[in-house]
Coordinates of C-alpha atoms in Angstrom, one line a residue:
M1 CA 121.4 -39.6 187.3
N2 CA 122.3 -43.3 186.8
E3 CA 122.6 -44.9 183.4
Q4 CA 119.7 -47.3 184.0
V5 CA 117.2 -44.4 184.4
L6 CA 118.5 -42.8 181.3
A7 CA 118.2 -46.1 179.4
V8 CA 114.5 -46.3 180.3
Q9 CA 114.0 -42.7 179.3
R10 CA 115.6 -43.5 175.9
M11 CA 113.2 -46.4 175.4
Q12 CA 110.3 -44.1 176.3
D13 CA 111.5 -41.5 173.8
Y14 CA 111.9 -44.2 171.1
I15 CA 108.3 -45.4 171.6
E16 CA 107.0 -41.8 171.4
A17 CA 108.8 -41.2 168.1
H18 CA 107.6 -44.6 166.6
L19 CA 104.2 -45.0 168.2
A20 CA 102.4 -45.9 165.0
K21 CA 105.0 -48.5 164.0
D22 CA 105.8 -51.9 165.2
V23 CA 108.1 -51.5 168.2
G24 CA 109.9 -54.7 169.2
L25 CA 112.2 -55.5 172.1
S26 CA 115.2 -55.5 169.8
D27 CA 114.3 -51.8 168.9
L28 CA 114.1 -50.9 172.5
A29 CA 117.4 -52.7 173.3
R30 CA 119.1 -50.6 170.6
A31 CA 117.7 -47.4 172.1
S32 CA 118.6 -48.4 175.7
L33 CA 122.1 -49.7 174.7
F34 CA 121.5 -52.8 176.8
S35 CA 120.6 -56.4 176.0
P36 CA 116.9 -57.1 175.2
W37 CA 116.5 -59.1 178.4
Y38 CA 118.0 -56.4 180.6
S39 CA 116.1 -53.7 178.7
Y40 CA 112.8 -55.4 179.5
R41 CA 113.7 -55.8 183.2
L42 CA 114.7 -52.1 183.4
F43 CA 111.6 -50.9 181.7
R44 CA 109.3 -53.0 183.9
S45 CA 111.0 -52.2 187.2
H46 CA 111.0 -48.4 186.6
L47 CA 107.6 -48.0 184.9
D48 CA 105.6 -50.9 186.4
L49 CA 104.5 -51.9 182.9
T50 CA 105.8 -54.1 180.3
P51 CA 106.8 -52.4 177.0
T52 CA 103.8 -54.0 175.3
E53 CA 101.4 -52.7 178.0
Y54 CA 102.9 -49.2 177.9
I55 CA 102.6 -49.0 174.1
R56 CA 99.0 -50.2 174.1
K57 CA 98.0 -47.7 176.8
L58 CA 99.7 -44.8 175.1
R59 CA 98.2 -45.6 171.7
L60 CA 94.7 -46.0 173.1
S61 CA 95.0 -42.7 175.0
R62 CA 96.2 -40.8 171.9
A63 CA 93.3 -42.4 170.0
A64 CA 90.8 -41.2 172.6
V65 CA 92.0 -37.6 172.3
R66 CA 91.6 -37.7 168.6
L67 CA 88.1 -39.1 168.9
R68 CA 87.2 -36.4 171.4
D69 CA 88.6 -33.5 169.4
E70 CA 88.4 -34.5 165.7
R71 CA 85.7 -35.6 163.3
C72 CA 87.4 -38.8 162.2
R73 CA 86.6 -42.4 161.3
I74 CA 87.2 -45.2 163.8
I75 CA 89.1 -47.2 161.2
D76 CA 91.4 -44.2 160.4
V77 CA 92.3 -43.7 164.0
A78 CA 93.0 -47.4 164.4
F79 CA 95.4 -47.7 161.5
D80 CA 97.1 -44.4 162.2
L81 CA 98.0 -45.6 165.7
G82 CA 99.3 -49.0 164.7
F83 CA 96.2 -51.3 165.3
G84 CA 95.7 -54.0 162.7
S85 CA 92.0 -53.6 162.3
A86 CA 89.0 -51.6 163.6
D87 CA 87.8 -54.7 165.5
T88 CA 91.1 -55.1 167.3
F89 CA 91.1 -51.4 168.2
T90 CA 87.5 -51.5 169.4
R91 CA 88.1 -54.4 171.7
A92 CA 91.3 -52.9 173.1
F93 CA 89.5 -49.5 173.6
F94 CA 86.7 -51.2 175.5
R95 CA 89.0 -53.2 177.7
E96 CA 90.9 -50.0 178.6
F97 CA 88.1 -47.5 179.1
G98 CA 84.9 -49.5 179.5
L99 CA 83.1 -48.2 176.4
N100 CA 83.5 -48.6 172.7
P101 CA 85.2 -45.8 170.6
R102 CA 82.0 -45.0 168.6
D103 CA 80.0 -44.2 171.7
Y104 CA 82.9 -42.2 173.2
A105 CA 83.3 -40.1 170.0
K106 CA 79.6 -39.2 170.3
N107 CA 79.7 -38.5 174.0
P108 CA 83.3 -38.0 175.3
V109 CA 82.7 -38.6 179.0
P110 CA 85.7 -38.4 181.4
I111 CA 88.0 -41.4 181.2
S112 CA 91.4 -42.2 182.6
L113 CA 94.0 -41.3 179.9
F114 CA 97.5 -42.8 180.2
I115 CA 100.1 -40.1 181.0
P116 CA 103.6 -41.4 180.1
Y117 CA 105.6 -39.8 182.9
G118 CA 109.3 -39.9 182.0
A119 CA 111.6 -42.1 184.1
K120 CA 114.3 -39.4 184.4
Y121 CA 111.8 -36.8 185.8
R122 CA 110.9 -39.2 188.6
A123 CA 114.6 -39.5 189.5
L124 CA 115.2 -35.8 189.3
R125 CA 112.9 -35.1 192.2
K126 CA 115.5 -36.6 194.5
E127 CA 118.5 -34.6 193.2
P128 CA 119.8 -31.3 194.7
I129 CA 118.7 -28.2 192.8
D130 CA 121.2 -25.6 191.6
M131 CA 119.7 -22.1 191.6
S132 CA 122.8 -20.2 190.6
D133 CA 121.7 -19.8 187.0
L134 CA 118.9 -17.1 187.4
Q135 CA 116.4 -16.5 184.7
T136 CA 114.1 -13.8 183.5
I137 CA 110.5 -14.1 184.7
F138 CA 107.7 -12.5 182.6
V139 CA 104.6 -11.0 184.4
R140 CA 101.3 -10.0 182.9
A141 CA 97.7 -9.4 184.1
V142 CA 95.1 -11.9 182.9
Q143 CA 91.3 -12.0 183.5
K144 CA 89.6 -15.2 184.6
P145 CA 85.9 -15.5 183.9
E146 CA 83.3 -16.9 186.3
R147 CA 83.6 -20.6 186.1
M148 CA 83.2 -23.9 187.8
S149 CA 86.1 -26.2 188.6
I150 CA 85.8 -30.0 188.8
I151 CA 88.5 -31.0 191.3
K152 CA 89.9 -34.0 193.0
R153 CA 90.9 -33.3 196.7
A154 CA 93.6 -35.1 198.7
V155 CA 93.8 -35.1 202.5
H156 CA 97.0 -33.4 203.6
A157 CA 98.9 -32.4 200.4
E158 CA 100.2 -28.9 200.0
D159 CA 102.2 -29.6 196.8
Y160 CA 102.4 -31.8 193.7
F161 CA 104.5 -34.8 194.9
P162 CA 102.6 -35.4 198.2
Y163 CA 99.4 -35.0 196.2
C164 CA 100.4 -37.8 193.8
E165 CA 101.4 -40.0 196.8
E166 CA 98.0 -39.5 198.4
V167 CA 95.8 -39.6 195.3
S168 CA 98.0 -41.0 192.6
C169 CA 99.2 -39.4 189.3
D170 CA 96.4 -41.2 187.4
V171 CA 94.1 -38.2 188.3
W172 CA 95.9 -36.2 185.6
G173 CA 94.9 -38.7 183.0
V174 CA 91.2 -38.3 183.8
L175 CA 91.5 -34.5 183.7
M176 CA 93.3 -34.6 180.4
S177 CA 90.3 -36.4 178.9
M178 CA 88.0 -33.5 179.8
R179 CA 87.6 -30.3 177.8
S180 CA 88.4 -27.2 179.8
L181 CA 88.0 -23.4 179.4
C182 CA 91.7 -22.8 179.2
G183 CA 92.5 -25.9 177.1
E184 CA 94.3 -27.9 179.9
P185 CA 93.9 -29.1 183.4
V186 CA 95.1 -26.9 186.3
C187 CA 96.5 -27.4 189.8
M188 CA 95.4 -25.1 192.5
W189 CA 96.1 -24.1 196.1
L190 CA 92.7 -23.5 197.6
P191 CA 91.8 -20.7 200.1
E192 CA 90.1 -21.9 203.3
A193 CA 86.6 -21.0 201.9
Y194 CA 86.9 -23.7 199.2
R195 CA 88.3 -26.5 201.4
K196 CA 86.3 -29.2 203.1
P197 CA 87.2 -30.4 206.6
N198 CA 90.1 -32.8 206.5
T199 CA 91.0 -32.1 202.9
S200 CA 94.1 -30.7 201.2
T201 CA 95.1 -27.2 200.2
Y202 CA 96.5 -28.6 196.9
V203 CA 94.1 -30.0 194.3
Q204 CA 94.0 -30.8 190.6
G205 CA 91.0 -30.1 188.3
V206 CA 89.6 -28.6 185.2
E207 CA 87.9 -25.3 184.7
V208 CA 84.5 -25.5 182.9
E209 CA 81.7 -23.2 181.9
P210 CA 79.6 -21.9 184.9
D211 CA 76.5 -23.7 183.4
Y212 CA 78.3 -27.0 182.9
L213 CA 76.0 -30.0 182.9
G214 CA 78.4 -32.7 181.8
A215 CA 79.6 -35.7 183.7
V216 CA 81.6 -35.4 187.0
P217 CA 84.0 -38.3 187.6
E218 CA 83.3 -40.3 190.7
G219 CA 85.2 -39.0 193.8
F220 CA 85.5 -35.4 192.3
D221 CA 83.9 -32.3 193.7
V222 CA 82.6 -29.1 191.9
I223 CA 83.4 -25.6 193.2
R224 CA 82.2 -22.3 191.7
L225 CA 84.8 -19.6 191.2
P226 CA 84.0 -15.9 190.6
A227 CA 85.5 -13.8 187.8
A228 CA 88.9 -12.6 189.0
E229 CA 92.0 -10.8 187.9
Y230 CA 95.4 -12.7 188.1
L231 CA 99.0 -11.9 187.6
M232 CA 100.6 -14.7 185.4
F233 CA 104.3 -15.4 186.1
Q234 CA 106.0 -17.2 183.3
G235 CA 109.6 -18.4 183.2
Q236 CA 111.8 -19.0 180.2
P237 CA 111.7 -22.3 178.2
F238 CA 113.7 -25.0 179.9
Q239 CA 115.0 -28.5 179.3
E240 CA 112.6 -31.0 180.6
E241 CA 115.2 -32.4 183.1
D242 CA 115.5 -28.9 184.6
Y243 CA 111.9 -28.6 185.6
C244 CA 112.6 -28.4 189.3
Q245 CA 114.8 -25.4 188.9
A246 CA 112.3 -23.8 186.5
I247 CA 109.5 -24.1 189.1
L248 CA 111.6 -22.7 192.0
A249 CA 112.8 -19.8 189.9
V250 CA 109.2 -18.7 189.2
Q251 CA 108.0 -19.3 192.7
Q252 CA 110.8 -17.3 194.2
A253 CA 110.2 -14.5 191.8
M254 CA 106.5 -14.5 192.7
D255 CA 107.1 -14.6 196.4
S256 CA 109.3 -11.5 196.2
Y257 CA 107.2 -9.6 193.8
D258 CA 105.4 -6.4 195.1
P259 CA 102.1 -5.9 193.1
T260 CA 101.5 -2.5 194.6
A261 CA 104.1 -1.1 192.1
I262 CA 101.6 -1.6 189.3
G263 CA 98.4 -0.8 191.3
Y264 CA 97.4 -4.2 192.6
Q265 CA 97.4 -6.0 195.9
W266 CA 97.3 -9.8 196.4
D267 CA 93.8 -11.4 196.6
D268 CA 94.1 -14.5 198.7
E269 CA 90.4 -15.2 198.5
N270 CA 90.9 -16.8 195.1
P271 CA 92.9 -19.9 194.4
R272 CA 96.6 -19.8 193.3
I273 CA 96.9 -21.7 190.0
Q274 CA 99.7 -23.8 188.6
L275 CA 99.9 -25.0 185.0
E276 CA 101.6 -28.2 183.9
P277 CA 105.4 -27.6 183.6
R278 CA 106.2 -27.7 179.9
G279 CA 109.7 -27.0 178.8
E280 CA 108.7 -25.4 175.4
R281 CA 106.7 -22.6 177.0
G282 CA 108.3 -22.1 180.5
Y283 CA 106.8 -22.8 183.8
I284 CA 103.6 -20.8 184.7
E285 CA 101.8 -19.9 187.9
L286 CA 99.0 -17.4 188.4
R287 CA 98.1 -15.5 191.6
A288 CA 95.0 -13.5 192.1
V289 CA 95.1 -9.8 192.6
R290 CA 92.7 -6.8 193.3
R291 CA 93.2 -3.3 192.0
I292 CA 94.0 -0.8 194.7
T293 CA 91.2 1.7 195.1
K294 CA 91.9 5.1 196.5

């Protein structure tokens, strides 16, 4: 991976660690180990945002999550995230999301949160993957209740990167703004019964209660999923830059696993589920199963 990409990642890491403080171009230059002028150019060319735009979007999205999940005062959220006043915060929030923070706190409708994808993870997609270091995969049965899933379809995508190219990675920001049964959005490979003509196998969405009456973002669909049993495959914790290897290790283990040894058979009438790769917990996928009846 080249030094320019790593420099941008160091600037992103610095912003994350000092989000509530004043972050100037000189601070980012020290983090990047390049001149302020060159650091600015690198940041903008790799992330399509200036540092100021990036920081503002990240602060506002963190503020939105707090307003959604906590009982807190607008002014406290504004000051905690580095805004000079409640008025400044309110104006910025409205420009970003199209509603004021007080209304959002009362009725947290889906909005497009900013997801700060790391520069080095984009670059890692193009690098060869070394699978020589095998890891332990943990398997356990989990029960999924009856639920609805609010999903965004693509056209041809059968995996994450083609999906982002067709739909854009901004979908994840919308999904992150919504409360879900399992506490986070999901990616799914849909069986034919849940697909529409000329739409993708791979989708992203959130699982909600079966009687959900909340807002559905424009361009999203709702599908109803039955209660089902799944086997959850979970890899070991990994360094974030090793996420490609972590995904492949779990997927290879799942492809070679024989569920009949524990009294199950694969159930391909329910979606296969992928959770966001997070290094601290290991990569996770779920595949539906049925108990073998004699």
